[in-house]
Amino acid sequence: MFVVSPTADSLEVDAVTESRAPRTLAGFLESVERRALYVARLGVREGDEALDIVQDAMLSFVRAYAQRPAGEWAPLFHRVLESRIRDHQRRRSVRQRFRVWLSKPPGEEEDAGDPLARIADEQEAGPLQRAADRDTRSALAKALGELPGRQREAFTLRVWEGLDVAATALAMGCSEGSVKTHLARALAALRRKLEDYR
């Protein structure tokens, strides 16, 4: 049996290789972070919850798929992200069922909150300054939020993330034909809803 003992040079090469791998993975996560947060906000409509979902998806992705080839990372990450979004939606629907029974009767609500929090910020830009762009963005966000989950998922992966049909099918866990169907329905619905903004 032939045994090779590591030399100082080979240890240096291994250390350099190991130090490059996390940077590559970190670079990938940094590149998808903002879009993933936007996708999560569309799915759950709550900023803090969306941030938690993205962080959880990133940790789960790193634990499960860090050793996979970099070419597979995008569809695998989005599969993990969409899974976390669906899990959150399921938990929220269960919590809402119980809140109805456990909520206080209409005369017993707590104080409406801090009145100072409701005062407008004078340094914030006025509505006329931002109206056109903001209306368009909010209409798009609203239209995307109203799409069924699978259609929204197909749209964000194909159009925003730029994944091809095969990678999108892998990320969504369905066939390529289903991806095309969901995307076509999403585009048709968005065209109808955003007709006024063309």
mmCIF file of C-alpha atoms in Angstrom:
data_model
loop_
_atom_site.group_PDB
_atom_site.id
_atom_site.type_symbol
_atom_site.label_atom_id
_atom_site.label_comp_id
_atom_site.label_asym_id
_atom_site.label_seq_id
_atom_site.Cartn_x
_atom_site.Cartn_y
_atom_site.Cartn_z
ATOM 1 C CA MET A 1 0.000 0.000 0.000
ATOM 2 C CA PHE A 2 1.312 3.428 -0.982
ATOM 3 C CA VAL A 3 0.833 6.278 1.508
ATOM 4 C CA VAL A 4 1.491 9.906 0.665
ATOM 5 C CA SER A 5 2.155 12.296 3.477
ATOM 6 C CA PRO A 6 1.090 15.900 2.950
ATOM 7 C CA THR A 7 3.854 18.394 2.302
ATOM 8 C CA ALA A 8 3.843 22.029 3.291
ATOM 9 C CA ASP A 9 3.210 23.007 -0.341
ATOM 10 C CA SER A 10 0.177 20.732 -0.678
ATOM 11 C CA LEU A 11 -1.237 22.039 2.598
ATOM 12 C CA GLU A 12 -0.883 25.604 1.303
ATOM 13 C CA VAL A 13 -2.685 24.677 -1.921
ATOM 14 C CA ASP A 14 -5.491 23.010 0.078
ATOM 15 C CA ALA A 15 -5.816 26.071 2.319
ATOM 16 C CA VAL A 16 -5.974 28.382 -0.703
ATOM 17 C CA THR A 17 -8.573 26.140 -2.380
ATOM 18 C CA GLU A 18 -10.668 26.014 0.793
ATOM 19 C CA SER A 19 -10.491 29.777 1.248
ATOM 20 C CA ARG A 20 -11.708 30.331 -2.317
ATOM 21 C CA ALA A 21 -14.689 28.006 -2.018
ATOM 22 C CA PRO A 22 -16.537 29.992 0.671
ATOM 23 C CA ARG A 23 -15.952 33.241 -1.242
ATOM 24 C CA THR A 24 -17.534 31.723 -4.308
ATOM 25 C CA LEU A 25 -20.508 30.525 -2.278
ATOM 26 C CA ALA A 26 -20.667 33.868 -0.460
ATOM 27 C CA GLY A 27 -20.595 35.640 -3.813
ATOM 28 C CA PHE A 28 -23.498 33.547 -5.043
ATOM 29 C CA LEU A 29 -25.540 34.221 -1.912
ATOM 30 C CA GLU A 30 -24.765 37.923 -2.127
ATOM 31 C CA SER A 31 -25.868 37.987 -5.757
ATOM 32 C CA VAL A 32 -29.284 36.430 -5.011
ATOM 33 C CA GLU A 33 -29.953 38.084 -1.657
ATOM 34 C CA ARG A 34 -31.933 41.161 -2.774
ATOM 35 C CA ARG A 35 -34.033 39.336 -5.349
ATOM 36 C CA ALA A 36 -34.722 36.517 -2.911
ATOM 37 C CA LEU A 37 -35.925 39.030 -0.349
ATOM 38 C CA TYR A 38 -38.259 40.587 -2.904
ATOM 39 C CA VAL A 39 -39.622 37.170 -3.898
ATOM 40 C CA ALA A 40 -40.175 36.309 -0.234
ATOM 41 C CA ARG A 41 -41.980 39.618 0.349
ATOM 42 C CA LEU A 42 -44.273 38.831 -2.561
ATOM 43 C CA GLY A 43 -45.000 35.438 -1.064
ATOM 44 C CA VAL A 44 -45.638 36.453 2.547
ATOM 45 C CA ARG A 45 -46.336 40.229 2.331
ATOM 46 C CA GLU A 46 -44.451 40.874 5.588
ATOM 47 C CA GLY A 47 -40.968 42.423 5.538
ATOM 48 C CA ASP A 48 -39.581 40.949 8.753
ATOM 49 C CA GLU A 49 -41.006 37.521 8.013
ATOM 50 C CA ALA A 50 -39.555 37.647 4.490
ATOM 51 C CA LEU A 51 -36.095 38.448 5.849
ATOM 52 C CA ASP A 52 -36.305 35.510 8.262
ATOM 53 C CA ILE A 53 -37.383 33.226 5.427
ATOM 54 C CA VAL A 54 -34.476 34.296 3.187
ATOM 55 C CA GLN A 55 -31.954 33.835 5.992
ATOM 56 C CA ASP A 56 -33.371 30.415 6.823
ATOM 57 C CA ALA A 57 -33.326 29.431 3.144
ATOM 58 C CA MET A 58 -29.698 30.524 2.799
ATOM 59 C CA LEU A 59 -28.622 28.546 5.864
ATOM 60 C CA SER A 60 -30.494 25.452 4.724
ATOM 61 C CA PHE A 61 -29.079 25.807 1.221
ATOM 62 C CA VAL A 62 -25.501 26.075 2.505
ATOM 63 C CA ARG A 63 -25.923 23.082 4.790
ATOM 64 C CA ALA A 64 -27.432 20.873 2.092
ATOM 65 C CA TYR A 65 -25.919 22.030 -1.196
ATOM 66 C CA ALA A 66 -22.632 23.891 -0.614
ATOM 67 C CA GLN A 67 -20.655 20.991 -2.052
ATOM 68 C CA ARG A 68 -22.711 20.814 -5.259
ATOM 69 C CA PRO A 69 -21.296 22.349 -8.458
ATOM 70 C CA ALA A 70 -21.820 26.111 -8.735
ATOM 71 C CA GLY A 71 -23.934 25.654 -11.866
ATOM 72 C CA GLU A 72 -26.599 23.880 -9.821
ATOM 73 C CA TRP A 73 -26.796 26.459 -7.029
ATOM 74 C CA ALA A 74 -29.403 28.807 -8.523
ATOM 75 C CA PRO A 75 -32.217 26.279 -9.073
ATOM 76 C CA LEU A 76 -31.454 24.504 -5.809
ATOM 77 C CA PHE A 77 -31.462 27.747 -3.817
ATOM 78 C CA HIS A 78 -34.759 28.857 -5.318
ATOM 79 C CA ARG A 79 -36.265 25.462 -4.588
ATOM 80 C CA VAL A 80 -35.277 25.835 -0.929
ATOM 81 C CA LEU A 81 -36.572 29.433 -0.849
ATOM 82 C CA GLU A 82 -39.964 28.553 -2.328
ATOM 83 C CA SER A 83 -40.247 25.627 0.070
ATOM 84 C CA ARG A 84 -39.663 27.977 3.019
ATOM 85 C CA ILE A 85 -42.270 30.427 1.648
ATOM 86 C CA ARG A 86 -44.876 27.660 1.301
ATOM 87 C CA ASP A 87 -44.088 26.418 4.833
ATOM 88 C CA HIS A 88 -44.623 29.926 6.194
ATOM 89 C CA GLN A 89 -47.917 30.281 4.326
ATOM 90 C CA ARG A 90 -49.172 26.982 5.746
ATOM 91 C CA ARG A 91 -48.213 27.942 9.302
ATOM 92 C CA ARG A 92 -49.823 31.365 8.889
ATOM 93 C CA SER A 93 -53.123 29.854 7.735
ATOM 94 C CA VAL A 94 -53.187 27.552 10.771
ATOM 95 C CA ARG A 95 -52.378 30.457 13.130
ATOM 96 C CA GLN A 96 -55.127 32.582 11.592
ATOM 97 C CA ARG A 97 -57.715 29.887 12.248
ATOM 98 C CA PHE A 98 -56.862 29.952 15.930
ATOM 99 C CA ARG A 99 -56.656 33.747 16.151
ATOM 100 C CA VAL A 100 -60.306 34.021 15.221
ATOM 101 C CA TRP A 101 -61.266 31.929 18.233
ATOM 102 C CA LEU A 102 -58.723 33.441 20.609
ATOM 103 C CA SER A 103 -59.119 37.124 19.697
ATOM 104 C CA LYS A 104 -60.690 39.594 22.085
ATOM 105 C CA PRO A 105 -64.265 40.736 21.558
ATOM 106 C CA PRO A 106 -64.766 44.077 19.762
ATOM 107 C CA GLY A 107 -64.978 46.307 22.864
ATOM 108 C CA GLU A 108 -61.831 44.960 24.523
ATOM 109 C CA GLU A 109 -59.064 45.810 22.040
ATOM 110 C CA GLU A 110 -55.831 47.193 23.383
ATOM 111 C CA ASP A 111 -54.627 50.744 22.811
ATOM 112 C CA ALA A 112 -54.111 51.585 19.122
ATOM 113 C CA GLY A 113 -50.413 52.165 19.698
ATOM 114 C CA ASP A 114 -48.048 55.091 19.910
ATOM 115 C CA PRO A 115 -49.690 58.235 18.452
ATOM 116 C CA LEU A 116 -46.252 59.663 17.567
ATOM 117 C CA ALA A 117 -45.661 56.762 15.193
ATOM 118 C CA ARG A 118 -48.598 57.946 13.082
ATOM 119 C CA ILE A 119 -47.163 61.445 12.468
ATOM 120 C CA ALA A 120 -45.857 61.972 8.919
ATOM 121 C CA ASP A 121 -42.120 62.484 8.409
ATOM 122 C CA GLU A 122 -41.577 66.006 7.059
ATOM 123 C CA GLN A 123 -38.247 65.128 5.419
ATOM 124 C CA GLU A 124 -39.763 62.353 3.346
ATOM 125 C CA ALA A 125 -40.264 63.195 -0.349
ATOM 126 C CA GLY A 126 -43.766 64.286 -1.281
ATOM 127 C CA PRO A 127 -46.219 62.076 -3.154
ATOM 128 C CA LEU A 128 -46.100 64.111 -6.375
ATOM 129 C CA GLN A 129 -42.380 63.544 -6.643
ATOM 130 C CA ARG A 130 -42.666 59.760 -6.594
ATOM 131 C CA ALA A 131 -46.148 59.132 -7.948
ATOM 132 C CA ALA A 132 -45.455 57.756 -11.427
ATOM 133 C CA ASP A 133 -42.691 55.289 -10.561
ATOM 134 C CA ARG A 134 -44.232 54.297 -7.275
ATOM 135 C CA ASP A 135 -47.653 53.650 -8.809
ATOM 136 C CA THR A 136 -46.130 51.440 -11.470
ATOM 137 C CA ARG A 137 -43.993 49.491 -8.994
ATOM 138 C CA SER A 138 -46.824 49.038 -6.546
ATOM 139 C CA ALA A 139 -49.189 47.928 -9.319
ATOM 140 C CA LEU A 140 -46.643 45.351 -10.457
ATOM 141 C CA ALA A 141 -46.017 44.161 -6.894
ATOM 142 C CA LYS A 142 -49.762 43.925 -6.264
ATOM 143 C CA ALA A 143 -50.348 42.031 -9.511
ATOM 144 C CA LEU A 144 -47.512 39.615 -8.718
ATOM 145 C CA GLY A 145 -48.806 39.144 -5.188
ATOM 146 C CA GLU A 146 -52.256 38.237 -6.519
ATOM 147 C CA LEU A 147 -50.916 35.503 -8.808
ATOM 148 C CA PRO A 148 -51.284 31.914 -7.619
ATOM 149 C CA GLY A 149 -48.087 30.692 -5.974
ATOM 150 C CA ARG A 150 -46.889 28.441 -8.780
ATOM 151 C CA GLN A 151 -47.467 31.114 -11.425
ATOM 152 C CA ARG A 152 -45.603 33.697 -9.339
ATOM 153 C CA GLU A 153 -42.795 31.218 -8.797
ATOM 154 C CA ALA A 154 -42.496 30.426 -12.523
ATOM 155 C CA PHE A 155 -42.507 34.134 -13.395
ATOM 156 C CA THR A 156 -39.857 35.136 -10.860
ATOM 157 C CA LEU A 157 -37.550 32.240 -11.701
ATOM 158 C CA ARG A 158 -37.821 32.541 -15.493
ATOM 159 C CA VAL A 159 -38.138 36.301 -15.952
ATOM 160 C CA TRP A 160 -36.348 37.852 -12.971
ATOM 161 C CA GLU A 161 -33.780 35.202 -12.182
ATOM 162 C CA GLY A 162 -33.232 34.271 -15.829
ATOM 163 C CA LEU A 163 -33.189 30.527 -15.221
ATOM 164 C CA ASP A 164 -33.811 28.350 -18.241
ATOM 165 C CA VAL A 165 -36.823 26.038 -18.402
ATOM 166 C CA ALA A 166 -34.917 22.982 -17.151
ATOM 167 C CA ALA A 167 -33.411 24.816 -14.159
ATOM 168 C CA THR A 168 -36.799 26.349 -13.330
ATOM 169 C CA ALA A 169 -38.412 22.902 -13.450
ATOM 170 C CA LEU A 170 -35.746 21.618 -11.068
ATOM 171 C CA ALA A 171 -36.262 24.575 -8.718
ATOM 172 C CA MET A 172 -40.054 24.185 -8.764
ATOM 173 C CA GLY A 173 -40.006 20.395 -8.573
ATOM 174 C CA CYS A 174 -42.208 19.916 -11.636
ATOM 175 C CA SER A 175 -41.941 19.120 -15.355
ATOM 176 C CA GLU A 176 -40.738 21.574 -17.989
ATOM 177 C CA GLY A 177 -44.224 21.560 -19.523
ATOM 178 C CA SER A 178 -45.699 22.678 -16.203
ATOM 179 C CA VAL A 179 -43.192 25.527 -16.035
ATOM 180 C CA LYS A 180 -44.250 26.724 -19.483
ATOM 181 C CA THR A 181 -47.935 26.473 -18.588
ATOM 182 C CA HIS A 182 -47.540 28.357 -15.297
ATOM 183 C CA LEU A 183 -45.436 31.047 -16.967
ATOM 184 C CA ALA A 184 -47.905 31.525 -19.824
ATOM 185 C CA ARG A 185 -50.787 31.886 -17.370
ATOM 186 C CA ALA A 186 -48.790 34.310 -15.225
ATOM 187 C CA LEU A 187 -47.906 36.485 -18.207
ATOM 188 C CA ALA A 188 -51.491 36.530 -19.427
ATOM 189 C CA ALA A 189 -52.776 37.514 -15.980
ATOM 190 C CA LEU A 190 -50.126 40.236 -15.600
ATOM 191 C CA ARG A 191 -50.942 41.669 -19.037
ATOM 192 C CA ARG A 192 -54.610 41.925 -18.062
ATOM 193 C CA LYS A 193 -53.921 43.463 -14.667
ATOM 194 C CA LEU A 194 -51.317 45.941 -15.905
ATOM 195 C CA GLU A 195 -53.042 47.061 -19.104
ATOM 196 C CA ASP A 196 -53.278 50.654 -17.831
ATOM 197 C CA TYR A 197 -49.489 50.852 -17.325
ATOM 198 C CA ARG A 198 -48.432 49.919 -20.867
#
